[in-house]
Coordinates of C-alpha atoms and ligand atoms in Angstrom, one line a residue:
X1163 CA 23.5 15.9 10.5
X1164 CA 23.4 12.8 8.3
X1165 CA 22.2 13.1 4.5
X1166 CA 20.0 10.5 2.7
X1167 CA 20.7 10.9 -0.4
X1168 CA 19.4 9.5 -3.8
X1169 CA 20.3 6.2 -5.0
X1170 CA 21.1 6.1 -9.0
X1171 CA 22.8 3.5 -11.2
X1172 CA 23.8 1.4 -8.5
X1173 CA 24.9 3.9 -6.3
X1174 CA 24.1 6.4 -3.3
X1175 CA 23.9 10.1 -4.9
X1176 CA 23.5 13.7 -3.7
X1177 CA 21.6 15.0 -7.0
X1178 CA 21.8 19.1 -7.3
X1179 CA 22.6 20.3 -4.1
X1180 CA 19.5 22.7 -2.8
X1181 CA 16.5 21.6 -0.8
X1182 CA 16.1 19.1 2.0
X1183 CA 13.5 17.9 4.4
X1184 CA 13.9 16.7 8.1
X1185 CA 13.2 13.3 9.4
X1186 CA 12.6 12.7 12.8
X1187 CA 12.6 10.0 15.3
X1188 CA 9.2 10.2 16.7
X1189 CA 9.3 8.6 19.7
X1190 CA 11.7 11.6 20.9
X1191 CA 10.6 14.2 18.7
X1192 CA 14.2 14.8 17.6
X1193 CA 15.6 15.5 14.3
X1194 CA 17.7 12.4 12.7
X1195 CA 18.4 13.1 9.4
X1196 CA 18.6 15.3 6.6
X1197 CA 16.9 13.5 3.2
X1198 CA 17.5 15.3 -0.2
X1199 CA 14.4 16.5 -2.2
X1200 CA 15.0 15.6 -6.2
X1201 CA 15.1 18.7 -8.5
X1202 CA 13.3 17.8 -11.9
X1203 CA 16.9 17.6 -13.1
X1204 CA 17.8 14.5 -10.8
X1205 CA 14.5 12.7 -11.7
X1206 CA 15.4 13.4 -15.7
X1207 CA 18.9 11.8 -15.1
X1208 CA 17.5 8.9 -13.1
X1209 CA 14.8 8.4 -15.8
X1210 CA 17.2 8.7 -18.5
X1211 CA 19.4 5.8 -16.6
X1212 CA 16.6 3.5 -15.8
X1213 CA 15.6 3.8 -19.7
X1214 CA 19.0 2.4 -20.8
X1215 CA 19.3 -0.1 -18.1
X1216 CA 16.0 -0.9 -19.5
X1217 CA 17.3 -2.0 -23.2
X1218 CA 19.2 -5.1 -21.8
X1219 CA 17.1 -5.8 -18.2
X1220 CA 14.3 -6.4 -20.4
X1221 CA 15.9 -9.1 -22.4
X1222 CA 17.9 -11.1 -19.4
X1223 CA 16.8 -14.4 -19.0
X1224 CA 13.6 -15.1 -16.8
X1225 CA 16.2 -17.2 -15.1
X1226 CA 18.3 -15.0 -13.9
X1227 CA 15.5 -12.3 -12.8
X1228 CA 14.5 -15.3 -10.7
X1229 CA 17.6 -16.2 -9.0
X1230 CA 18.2 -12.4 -8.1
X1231 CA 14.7 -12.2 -6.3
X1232 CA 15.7 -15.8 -4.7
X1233 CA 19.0 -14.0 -4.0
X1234 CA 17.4 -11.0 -2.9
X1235 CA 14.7 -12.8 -0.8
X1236 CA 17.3 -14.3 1.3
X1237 CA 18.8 -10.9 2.0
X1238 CA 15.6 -9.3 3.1
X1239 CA 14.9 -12.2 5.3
X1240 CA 18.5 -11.9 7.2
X1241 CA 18.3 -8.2 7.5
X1242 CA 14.3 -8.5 8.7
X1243 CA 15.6 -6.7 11.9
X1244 CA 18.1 -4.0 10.6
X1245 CA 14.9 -3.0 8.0
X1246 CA 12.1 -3.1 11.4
X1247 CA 14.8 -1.2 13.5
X1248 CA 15.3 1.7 10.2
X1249 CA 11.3 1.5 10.2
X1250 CA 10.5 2.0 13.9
X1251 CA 13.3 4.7 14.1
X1252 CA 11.6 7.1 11.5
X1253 CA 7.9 5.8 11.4
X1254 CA 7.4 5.2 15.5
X1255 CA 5.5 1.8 15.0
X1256 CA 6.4 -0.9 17.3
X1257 CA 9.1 -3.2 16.2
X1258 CA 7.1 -6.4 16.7
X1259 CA 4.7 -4.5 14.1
X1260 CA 7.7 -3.5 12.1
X1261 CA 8.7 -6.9 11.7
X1262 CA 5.5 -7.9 10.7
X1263 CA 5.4 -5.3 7.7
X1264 CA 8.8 -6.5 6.6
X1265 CA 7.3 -10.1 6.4
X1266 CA 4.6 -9.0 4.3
X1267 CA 6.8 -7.4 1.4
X1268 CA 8.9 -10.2 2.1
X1269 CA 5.9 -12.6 0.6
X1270 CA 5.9 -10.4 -2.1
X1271 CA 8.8 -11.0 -2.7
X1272 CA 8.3 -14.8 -2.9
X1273 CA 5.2 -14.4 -5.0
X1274 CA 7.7 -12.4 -7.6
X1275 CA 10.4 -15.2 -7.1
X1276 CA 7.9 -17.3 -9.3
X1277 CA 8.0 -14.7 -12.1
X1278 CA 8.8 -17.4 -15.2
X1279 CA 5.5 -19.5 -14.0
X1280 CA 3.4 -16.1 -13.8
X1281 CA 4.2 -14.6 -17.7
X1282 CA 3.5 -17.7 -19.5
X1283 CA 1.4 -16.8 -22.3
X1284 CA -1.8 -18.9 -24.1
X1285 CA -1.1 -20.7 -27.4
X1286 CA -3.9 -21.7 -29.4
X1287 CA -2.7 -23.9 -32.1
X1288 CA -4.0 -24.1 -35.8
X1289 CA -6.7 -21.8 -35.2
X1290 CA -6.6 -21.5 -39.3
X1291 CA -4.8 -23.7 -41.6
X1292 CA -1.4 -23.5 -40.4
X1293 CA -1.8 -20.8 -38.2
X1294 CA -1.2 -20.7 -34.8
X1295 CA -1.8 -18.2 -31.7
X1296 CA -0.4 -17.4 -28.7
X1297 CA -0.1 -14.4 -26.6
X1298 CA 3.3 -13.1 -24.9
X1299 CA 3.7 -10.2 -21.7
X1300 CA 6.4 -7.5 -22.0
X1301 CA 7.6 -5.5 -19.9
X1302 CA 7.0 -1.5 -20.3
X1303 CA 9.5 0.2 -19.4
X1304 CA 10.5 2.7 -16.8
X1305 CA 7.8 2.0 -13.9
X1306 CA 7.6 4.5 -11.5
X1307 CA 6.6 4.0 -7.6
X1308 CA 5.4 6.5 -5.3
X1309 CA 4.7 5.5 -1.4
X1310 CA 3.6 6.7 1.1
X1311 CA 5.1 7.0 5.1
X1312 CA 3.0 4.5 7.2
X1313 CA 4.6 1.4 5.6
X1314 CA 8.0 2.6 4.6
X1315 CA 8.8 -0.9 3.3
X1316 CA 5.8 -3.2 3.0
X1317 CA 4.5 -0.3 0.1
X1318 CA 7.6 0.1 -1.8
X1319 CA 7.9 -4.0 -2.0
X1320 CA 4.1 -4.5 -3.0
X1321 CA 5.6 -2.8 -6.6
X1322 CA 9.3 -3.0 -7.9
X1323 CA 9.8 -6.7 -7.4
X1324 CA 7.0 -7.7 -9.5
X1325 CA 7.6 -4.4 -12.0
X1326 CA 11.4 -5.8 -12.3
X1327 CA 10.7 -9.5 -11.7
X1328 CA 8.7 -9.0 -15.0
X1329 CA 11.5 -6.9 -16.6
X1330 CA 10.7 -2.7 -16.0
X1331 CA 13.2 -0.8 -14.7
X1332 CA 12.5 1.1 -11.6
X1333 CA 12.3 4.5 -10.2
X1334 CA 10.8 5.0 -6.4
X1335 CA 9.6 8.0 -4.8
X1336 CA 9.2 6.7 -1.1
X1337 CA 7.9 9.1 1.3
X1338 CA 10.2 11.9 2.7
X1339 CA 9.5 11.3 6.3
X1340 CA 11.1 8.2 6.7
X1341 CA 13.6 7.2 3.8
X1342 CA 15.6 5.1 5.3
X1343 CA 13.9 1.4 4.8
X1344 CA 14.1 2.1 0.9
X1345 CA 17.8 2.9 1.7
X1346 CA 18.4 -0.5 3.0
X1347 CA 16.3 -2.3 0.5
X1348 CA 18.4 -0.6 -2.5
X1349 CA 21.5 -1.6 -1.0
X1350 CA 20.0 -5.3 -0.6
X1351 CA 19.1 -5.2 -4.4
X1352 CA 22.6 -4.7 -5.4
X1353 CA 24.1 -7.4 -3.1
X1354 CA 21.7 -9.8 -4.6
X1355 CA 22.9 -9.4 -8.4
X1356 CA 20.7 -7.1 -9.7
X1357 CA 22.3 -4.6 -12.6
X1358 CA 22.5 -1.3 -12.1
X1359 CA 19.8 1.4 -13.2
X1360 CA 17.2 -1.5 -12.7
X1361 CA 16.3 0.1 -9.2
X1362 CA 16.5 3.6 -8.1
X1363 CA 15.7 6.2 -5.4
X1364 CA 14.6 9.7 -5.8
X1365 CA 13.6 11.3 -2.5
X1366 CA 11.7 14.6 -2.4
X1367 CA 8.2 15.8 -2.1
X1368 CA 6.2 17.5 -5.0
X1369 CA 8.8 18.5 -7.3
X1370 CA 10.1 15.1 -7.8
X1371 CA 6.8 13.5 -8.1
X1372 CA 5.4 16.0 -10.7
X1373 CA 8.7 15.3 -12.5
X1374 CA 8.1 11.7 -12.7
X1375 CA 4.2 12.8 -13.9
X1376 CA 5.6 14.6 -16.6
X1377 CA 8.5 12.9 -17.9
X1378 CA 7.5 11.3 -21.2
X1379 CA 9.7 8.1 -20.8
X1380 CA 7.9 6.9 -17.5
X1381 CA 5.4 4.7 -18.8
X1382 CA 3.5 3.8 -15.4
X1383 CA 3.1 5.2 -12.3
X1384 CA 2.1 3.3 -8.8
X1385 CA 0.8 5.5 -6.2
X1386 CA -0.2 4.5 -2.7
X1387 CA -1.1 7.3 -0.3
X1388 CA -4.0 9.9 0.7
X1389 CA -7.3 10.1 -1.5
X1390 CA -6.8 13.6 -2.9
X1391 CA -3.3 13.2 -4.1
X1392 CA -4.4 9.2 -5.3
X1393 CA -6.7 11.3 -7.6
X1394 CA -4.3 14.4 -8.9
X1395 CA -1.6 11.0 -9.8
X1396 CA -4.6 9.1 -11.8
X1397 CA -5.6 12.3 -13.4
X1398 CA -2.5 13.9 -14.5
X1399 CA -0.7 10.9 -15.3
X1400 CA -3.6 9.5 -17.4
X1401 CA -3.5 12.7 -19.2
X1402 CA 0.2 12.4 -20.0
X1403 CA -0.5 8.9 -21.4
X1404 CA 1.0 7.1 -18.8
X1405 CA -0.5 3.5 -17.0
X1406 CA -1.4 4.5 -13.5
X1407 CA -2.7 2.7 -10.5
X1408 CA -3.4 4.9 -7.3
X1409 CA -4.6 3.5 -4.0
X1410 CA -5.7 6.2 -2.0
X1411 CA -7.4 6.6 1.6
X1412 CA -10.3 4.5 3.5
X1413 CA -12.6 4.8 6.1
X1414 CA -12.8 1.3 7.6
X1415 CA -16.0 0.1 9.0
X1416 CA -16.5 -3.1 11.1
X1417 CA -20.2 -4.0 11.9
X1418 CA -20.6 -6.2 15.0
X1419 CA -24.1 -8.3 15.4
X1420 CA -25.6 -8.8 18.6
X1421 CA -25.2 -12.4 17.8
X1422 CA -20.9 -12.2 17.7
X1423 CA -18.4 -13.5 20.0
X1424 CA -18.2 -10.2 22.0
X1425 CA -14.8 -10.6 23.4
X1426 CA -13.6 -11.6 19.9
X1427 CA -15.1 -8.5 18.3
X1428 CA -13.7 -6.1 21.1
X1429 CA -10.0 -8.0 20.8
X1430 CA -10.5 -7.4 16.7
X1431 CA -11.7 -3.8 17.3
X1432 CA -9.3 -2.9 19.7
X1433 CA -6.2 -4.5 17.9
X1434 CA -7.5 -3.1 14.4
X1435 CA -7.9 0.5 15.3
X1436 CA -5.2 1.3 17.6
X1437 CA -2.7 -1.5 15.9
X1438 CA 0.3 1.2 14.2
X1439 CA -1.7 4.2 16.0
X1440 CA -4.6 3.7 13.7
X1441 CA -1.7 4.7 10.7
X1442 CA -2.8 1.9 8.5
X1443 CA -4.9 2.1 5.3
X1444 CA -6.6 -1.0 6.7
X1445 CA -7.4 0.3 10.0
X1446 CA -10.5 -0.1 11.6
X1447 CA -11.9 3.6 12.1
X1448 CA -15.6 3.0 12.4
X1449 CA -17.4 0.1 14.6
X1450 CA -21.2 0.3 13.8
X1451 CA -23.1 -1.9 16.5
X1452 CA -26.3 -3.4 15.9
X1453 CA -29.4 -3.1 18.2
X1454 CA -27.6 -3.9 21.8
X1455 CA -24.5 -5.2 20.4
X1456 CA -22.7 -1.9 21.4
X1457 CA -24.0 -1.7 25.4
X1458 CA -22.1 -5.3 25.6
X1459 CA -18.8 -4.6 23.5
X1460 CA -18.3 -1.0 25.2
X1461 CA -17.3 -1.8 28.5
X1462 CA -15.2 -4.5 27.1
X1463 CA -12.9 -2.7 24.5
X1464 CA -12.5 -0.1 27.6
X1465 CA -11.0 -2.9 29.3
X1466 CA -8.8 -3.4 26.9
X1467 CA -7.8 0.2 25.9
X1468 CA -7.0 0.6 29.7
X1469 CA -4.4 -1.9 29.5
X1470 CA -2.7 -0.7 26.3
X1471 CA 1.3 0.2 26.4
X1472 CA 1.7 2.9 24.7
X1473 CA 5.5 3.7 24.7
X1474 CA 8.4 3.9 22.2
X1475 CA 8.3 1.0 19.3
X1476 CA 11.5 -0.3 20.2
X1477 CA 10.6 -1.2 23.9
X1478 CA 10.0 -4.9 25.1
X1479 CA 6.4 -5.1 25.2
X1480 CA 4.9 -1.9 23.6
X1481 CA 1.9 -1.9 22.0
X1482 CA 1.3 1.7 20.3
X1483 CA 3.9 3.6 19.3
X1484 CA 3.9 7.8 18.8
X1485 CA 2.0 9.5 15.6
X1486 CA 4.5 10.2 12.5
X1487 CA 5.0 14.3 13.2
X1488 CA 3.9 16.5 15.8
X1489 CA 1.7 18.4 13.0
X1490 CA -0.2 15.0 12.4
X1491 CA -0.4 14.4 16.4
X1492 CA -1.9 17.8 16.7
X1493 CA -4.3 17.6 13.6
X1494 CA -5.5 14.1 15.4
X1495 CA -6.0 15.9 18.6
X1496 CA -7.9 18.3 16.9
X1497 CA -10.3 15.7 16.0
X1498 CA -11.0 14.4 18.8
X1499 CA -11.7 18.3 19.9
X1500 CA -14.3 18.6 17.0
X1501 CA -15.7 15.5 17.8
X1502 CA -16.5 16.4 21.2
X1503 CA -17.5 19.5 20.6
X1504 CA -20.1 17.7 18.1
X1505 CA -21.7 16.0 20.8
X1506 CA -20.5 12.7 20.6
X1507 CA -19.7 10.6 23.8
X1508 CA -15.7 10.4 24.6
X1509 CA -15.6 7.1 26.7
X1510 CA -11.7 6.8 26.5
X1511 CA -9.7 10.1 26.1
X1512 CA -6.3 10.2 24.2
X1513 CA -5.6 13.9 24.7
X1514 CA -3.0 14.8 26.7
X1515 CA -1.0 11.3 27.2
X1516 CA 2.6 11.7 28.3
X1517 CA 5.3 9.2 28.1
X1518 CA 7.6 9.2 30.6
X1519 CA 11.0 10.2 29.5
X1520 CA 9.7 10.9 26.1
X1521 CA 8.3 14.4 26.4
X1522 CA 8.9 15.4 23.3
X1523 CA 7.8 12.6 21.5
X1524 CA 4.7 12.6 19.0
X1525 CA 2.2 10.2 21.3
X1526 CA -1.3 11.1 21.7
X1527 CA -3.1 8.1 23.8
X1528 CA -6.6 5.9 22.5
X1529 CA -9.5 7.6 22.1
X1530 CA -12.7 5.8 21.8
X1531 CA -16.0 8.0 21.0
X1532 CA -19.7 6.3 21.4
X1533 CA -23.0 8.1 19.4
X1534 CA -20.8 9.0 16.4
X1535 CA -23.6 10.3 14.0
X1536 CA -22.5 10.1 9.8
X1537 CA -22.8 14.3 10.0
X1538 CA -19.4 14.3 12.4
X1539 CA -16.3 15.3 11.4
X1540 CA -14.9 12.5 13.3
X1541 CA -16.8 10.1 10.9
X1542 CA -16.8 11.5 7.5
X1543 CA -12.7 12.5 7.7
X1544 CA -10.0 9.6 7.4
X1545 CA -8.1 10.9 10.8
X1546 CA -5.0 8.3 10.8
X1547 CA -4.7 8.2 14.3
X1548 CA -5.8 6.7 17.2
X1549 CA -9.2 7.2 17.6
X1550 CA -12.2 4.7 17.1
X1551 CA -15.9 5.8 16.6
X1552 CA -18.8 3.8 17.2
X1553 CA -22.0 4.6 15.6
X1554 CA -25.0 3.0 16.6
X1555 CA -27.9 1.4 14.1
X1556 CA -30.7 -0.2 15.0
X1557 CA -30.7 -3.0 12.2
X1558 CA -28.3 -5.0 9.9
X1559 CA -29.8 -3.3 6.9
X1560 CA -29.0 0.1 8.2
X1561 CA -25.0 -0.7 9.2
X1562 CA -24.7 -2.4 5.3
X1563 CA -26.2 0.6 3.8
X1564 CA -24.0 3.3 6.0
X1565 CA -21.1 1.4 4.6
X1566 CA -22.4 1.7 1.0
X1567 CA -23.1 5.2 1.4
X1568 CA -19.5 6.0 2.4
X1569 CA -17.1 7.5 -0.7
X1570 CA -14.4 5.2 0.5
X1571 CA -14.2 1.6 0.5
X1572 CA -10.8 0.1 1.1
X1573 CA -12.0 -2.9 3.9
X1574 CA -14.6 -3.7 5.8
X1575 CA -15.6 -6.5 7.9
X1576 CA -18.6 -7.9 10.0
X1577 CA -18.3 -10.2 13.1
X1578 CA -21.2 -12.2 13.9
X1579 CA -22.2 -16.2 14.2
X1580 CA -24.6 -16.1 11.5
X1581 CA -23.6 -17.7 8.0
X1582 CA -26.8 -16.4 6.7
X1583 CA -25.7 -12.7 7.9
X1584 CA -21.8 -13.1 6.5
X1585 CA -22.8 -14.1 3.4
X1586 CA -25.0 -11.5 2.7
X1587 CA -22.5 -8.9 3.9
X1588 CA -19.8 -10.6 1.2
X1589 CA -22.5 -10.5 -1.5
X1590 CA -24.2 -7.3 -1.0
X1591 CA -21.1 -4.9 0.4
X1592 CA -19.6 -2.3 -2.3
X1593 CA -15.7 -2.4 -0.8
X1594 CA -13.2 -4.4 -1.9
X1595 CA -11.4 -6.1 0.8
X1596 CA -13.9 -8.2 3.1
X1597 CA -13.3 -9.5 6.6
X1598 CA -15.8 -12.2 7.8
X1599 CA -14.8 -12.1 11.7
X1600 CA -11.3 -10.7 10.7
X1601 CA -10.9 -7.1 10.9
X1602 CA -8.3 -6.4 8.9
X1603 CA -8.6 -8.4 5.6
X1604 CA -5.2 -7.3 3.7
X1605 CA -4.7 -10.4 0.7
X1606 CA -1.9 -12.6 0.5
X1607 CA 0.5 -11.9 -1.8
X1608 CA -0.9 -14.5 -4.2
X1609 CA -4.1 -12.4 -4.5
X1610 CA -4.1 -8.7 -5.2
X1611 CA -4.5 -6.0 -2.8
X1612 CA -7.2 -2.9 -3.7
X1613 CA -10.1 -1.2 -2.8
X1614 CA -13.4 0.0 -4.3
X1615 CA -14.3 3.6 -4.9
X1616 CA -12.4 6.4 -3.6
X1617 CA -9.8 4.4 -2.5
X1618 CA -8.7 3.4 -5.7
X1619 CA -7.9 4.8 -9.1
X1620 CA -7.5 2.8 -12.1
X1621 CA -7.9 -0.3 -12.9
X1622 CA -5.5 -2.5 -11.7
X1623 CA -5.1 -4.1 -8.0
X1624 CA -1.9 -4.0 -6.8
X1625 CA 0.8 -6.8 -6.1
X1626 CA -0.8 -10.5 -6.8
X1627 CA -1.7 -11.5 -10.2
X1628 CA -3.3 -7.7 -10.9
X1629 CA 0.4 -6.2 -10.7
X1630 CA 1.8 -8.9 -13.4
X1631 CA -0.8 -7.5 -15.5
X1632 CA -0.1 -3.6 -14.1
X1633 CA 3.9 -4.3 -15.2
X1634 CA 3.6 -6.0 -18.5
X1635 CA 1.5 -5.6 -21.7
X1636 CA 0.0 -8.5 -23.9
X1637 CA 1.3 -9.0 -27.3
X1638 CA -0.9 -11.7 -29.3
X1639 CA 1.1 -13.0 -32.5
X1640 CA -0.7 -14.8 -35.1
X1641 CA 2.1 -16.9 -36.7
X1642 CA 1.8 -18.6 -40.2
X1643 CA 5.2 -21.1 -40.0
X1644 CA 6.3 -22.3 -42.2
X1645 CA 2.9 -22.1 -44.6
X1646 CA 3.2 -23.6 -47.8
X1647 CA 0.0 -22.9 -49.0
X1648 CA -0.6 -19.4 -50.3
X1649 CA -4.2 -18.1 -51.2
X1650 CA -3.1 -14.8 -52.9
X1651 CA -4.8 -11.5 -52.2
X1652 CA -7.9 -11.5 -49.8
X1653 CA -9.4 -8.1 -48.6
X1654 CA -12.0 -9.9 -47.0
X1655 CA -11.8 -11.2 -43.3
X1656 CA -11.6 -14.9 -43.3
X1657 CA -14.8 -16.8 -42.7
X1658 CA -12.8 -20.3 -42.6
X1659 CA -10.0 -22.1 -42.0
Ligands
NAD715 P1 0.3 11.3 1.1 O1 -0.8 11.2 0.0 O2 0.4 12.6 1.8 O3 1.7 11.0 0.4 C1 1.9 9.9 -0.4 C2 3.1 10.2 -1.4 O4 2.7 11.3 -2.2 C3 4.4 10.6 -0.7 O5 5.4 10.1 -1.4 C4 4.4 12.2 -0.8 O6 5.7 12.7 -0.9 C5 3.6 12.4 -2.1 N1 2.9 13.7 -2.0 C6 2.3 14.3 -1.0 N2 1.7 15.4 -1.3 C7 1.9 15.6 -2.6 C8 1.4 16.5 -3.6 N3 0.7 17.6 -3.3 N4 1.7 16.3 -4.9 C9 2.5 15.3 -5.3 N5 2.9 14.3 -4.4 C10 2.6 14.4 -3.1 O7 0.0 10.1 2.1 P2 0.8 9.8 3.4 O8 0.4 10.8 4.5 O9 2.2 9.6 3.2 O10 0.2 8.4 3.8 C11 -1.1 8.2 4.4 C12 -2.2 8.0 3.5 O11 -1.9 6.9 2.6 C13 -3.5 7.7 4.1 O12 -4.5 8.4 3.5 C14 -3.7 6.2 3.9 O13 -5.0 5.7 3.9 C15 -3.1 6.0 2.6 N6 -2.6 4.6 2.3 C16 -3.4 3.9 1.5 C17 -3.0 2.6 1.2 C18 -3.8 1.7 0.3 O14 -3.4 0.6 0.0 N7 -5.0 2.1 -0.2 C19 -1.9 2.0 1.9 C20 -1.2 2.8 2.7 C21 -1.6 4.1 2.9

């Protein structure tokens, strides 16, 4: 059985030889690999070489930090398919999807490409006699990144090219079930140019991640994953004195007027909640219909559900690949049990879907549920899968206010023809990603990606502008140069120039 091991210093290694997890190929339900789980021991090492790769990374010239992410850009863009063909083997998703998450850490990419532009400082000059001020960003260290599974390289690349672009060393925890893609992009990092120590791999699962809480020379930690972990990073790693940003889980709504372009809104529905098998932070989980909106929309997203391929990611022309372990497929299943045992309608059934040839395989079909009420299960949980509720509501006011109500708010989005309507929903919505007749409203890179509420602790969006800010810390220096005027001692503060 093949071993993923760590990736330290430049280099694959195996770390203290002990525990391992299994990763899977989904689509056939069969074991792949074997991935090492980090002792607190490997993630002290690889935190101790990070720190000293740190002391001269931090002082190469902005120059050369760009031409390694031009360098590196190029690499990523010629090895799109070996990284989508590594993704859909342990993740499931459909490589046409797979090569669409490679293209968005690839933009991030680009956006960190322009790092010299993006940590200029302000100058303010003479702002006394003589004095001038200006502010400079610097890097902080050993950044730490951990990622979750359903975008194995997308996630990773929303952090460590801005967190190294702008001079931090590295250290990424990706997720255990499906290593590989970080593999791929470490050995892509060292073809470009880049030193080693600036980026490293420790795989595991809660050992190595507590390790990284604790150790007192990580300065910041990214998280991206489920709510309740999202808030045990934010709170332990605050505690330890550490920057941390933490995106955790969502609940998606998508409100459709009666006024929308129905066959728009059941495309967008249909492509947003079943898109990855509903294994996106961004996915549409909730459709809340207005007055008749949902008798027209129905029948039509049926339609469209009936024609889905559902098969393994890499054939031509699937649409929705399996469910990342059989434990998840089952938990997903189980929803859909609770939720008809809760009395809500099931108007398409996912339960019990077999592939042909792929027995064994983690699939579970499209479920779509009608008279979803706020007190189900199947609407107050995040379930990950493939399963779409639609809740009914009589006016606009009561679909905004179900949104506002909810604990999460990572995206939403209404579809209707009414300016009047859109704008209100931008203005009046509390989540943090909006969609005006676009479901799934994930920023370009040039803007920063985060939600509101429980899908978010900390301050700090990620990638964009937000994660230049998240990497570095402002230094303001007040320079006197040369001043040939002294005043002699002053305790006071200075009321003029
Ligand atoms: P997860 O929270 O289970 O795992 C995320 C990371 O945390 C992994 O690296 C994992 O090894 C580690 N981890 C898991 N349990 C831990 C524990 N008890 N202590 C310490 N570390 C632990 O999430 P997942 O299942 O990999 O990913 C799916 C979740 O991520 C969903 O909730 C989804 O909404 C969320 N997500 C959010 C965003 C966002 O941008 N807000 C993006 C992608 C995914």
């Amino acid at each position: 059985m093949k071993l993923i091991n760590h990736w330290i210093d430049g280099v694959e290694a195996s770390g203290a030889p002990g525990r391992t997890g299994p990763v899977y190929n989904p689509a056939t339900g069969k074991q792949t690999a074997e991935v090492a789980f980090a002792t607190a021991e490997d993630v002290d090492l690889t935190v101790r070489t990070a720190k000293q790769a740190f002391e001269t990374w931090r002082d190469s010239a902005l120059a050369r930090r760009q031409s390694i992410m031009f360098a590196y850009r190029e690499l990523v863009a010629r090895h799109r398919m070996d990284l989508a063909r590594a993704l859909t083997a342990e993740h499931g998703k459909t490589l046409d999807d797979a090569l669409g998450e490679v293209q968005r850490g690839l933009e991030v990419i680009e956006f960190a490409c322009n790092i010299a532009h993006l940590l200029k400082g302000d100058y303010s000059e003479q702002v006394s006699t003589s004095v001038d001020t200006y502010t400079i960003r610097q890097p902080l260290g050993v950044v730490a990144g951990i990622t979750p599974f359903n975008f194995p390289a997308m996630v990773p690349m929303w952090m460590y090219p801005i967190a190294i672009a702008c001079g931090n060393t590295f250290v990424l925890k990706p997720s255990e079930k499906d290593p590989s893609p970080s593999q791929l992009s470490a050995e892509l990092l060292a073809e470009a140019g880049l030193p080693d120590g600036v980026f490293n791999i420790v795989h595991g699962d809660k050992v190595a991640v507590d390790a990284l809480l604790e150790h007192p020379d990580v300065a910041a930690i990214s998280f991206v994953g489920s709510t309740p972990i999202a808030r045990y990073i934010y709170t332990e790693g605050t505690a330890a004195g550490k920057r941390v940003q933490a995106l955790g889980g969502a609940k998606n709504h998508m409100i459709v007027l009666p006024d929308a372009d129905m066959d728009l809104a059941a495309d967008s529905a249909v492509s947003a909640g079943y898109g990855s098998a509903g294994e996106r932070c961004m996915a549409i989980s909730v459709v809340v219909t207005v007055g008749d909106a949902a008798d027209r929309l129905i029948p039509k997203m049926q339609e469209r559900i009936a024609k889905l391929k559902i098969a393994p990611g890499e054939e031509e022309g699937a649409e929705m690949g399996p469910l990342i372990t059989a434990e998840h497929r089952d938990r997903v299943a189980g929803y859909v049990d609770a939720g008809e045992a809760e009395g809500a309608t099931i108007v398409t059934d996912g339960r019990g879907m077999r592939v042909e040839g792929y027995e064994d395989g983690f699939f579970i079909g499209a479920t779509l549920f009608d008279n979803v009420t706020p007190a189900m299960s199947i609407y107050k949980d995040e379930i990950f899968g493939p399963v779409l509720s639609t809740v009914r509501v009589e006016h606009y006011e009561d679909a905004i206010k179900l949104i506002n109500d909810n604990p999460y708010g990572n995206g939403t989005a209404v579809f209707t023809n009414d300016g009047g309507a859109a704008r209100k929903f931008q203005n009046e919505i509390q989540v943090g990603m909006v969609g005006i007749n676009v479901p799934i409203p994930v920023p370009l890179s040039f803007y920063s990606f985060g939600g509101w509420k429980d899908s978010i602790f900390g301050s700090h969006a990620i990638y964009g502008p937000e994660g230049v800010h998240f990497y570095t810390r402002q230094k303001v220096v007040i320079s006197r140069w040369p001043d040939p005027i002294h005043r002699g001692v002053d305790l006071g503060f200075p009321q003029h120039g």
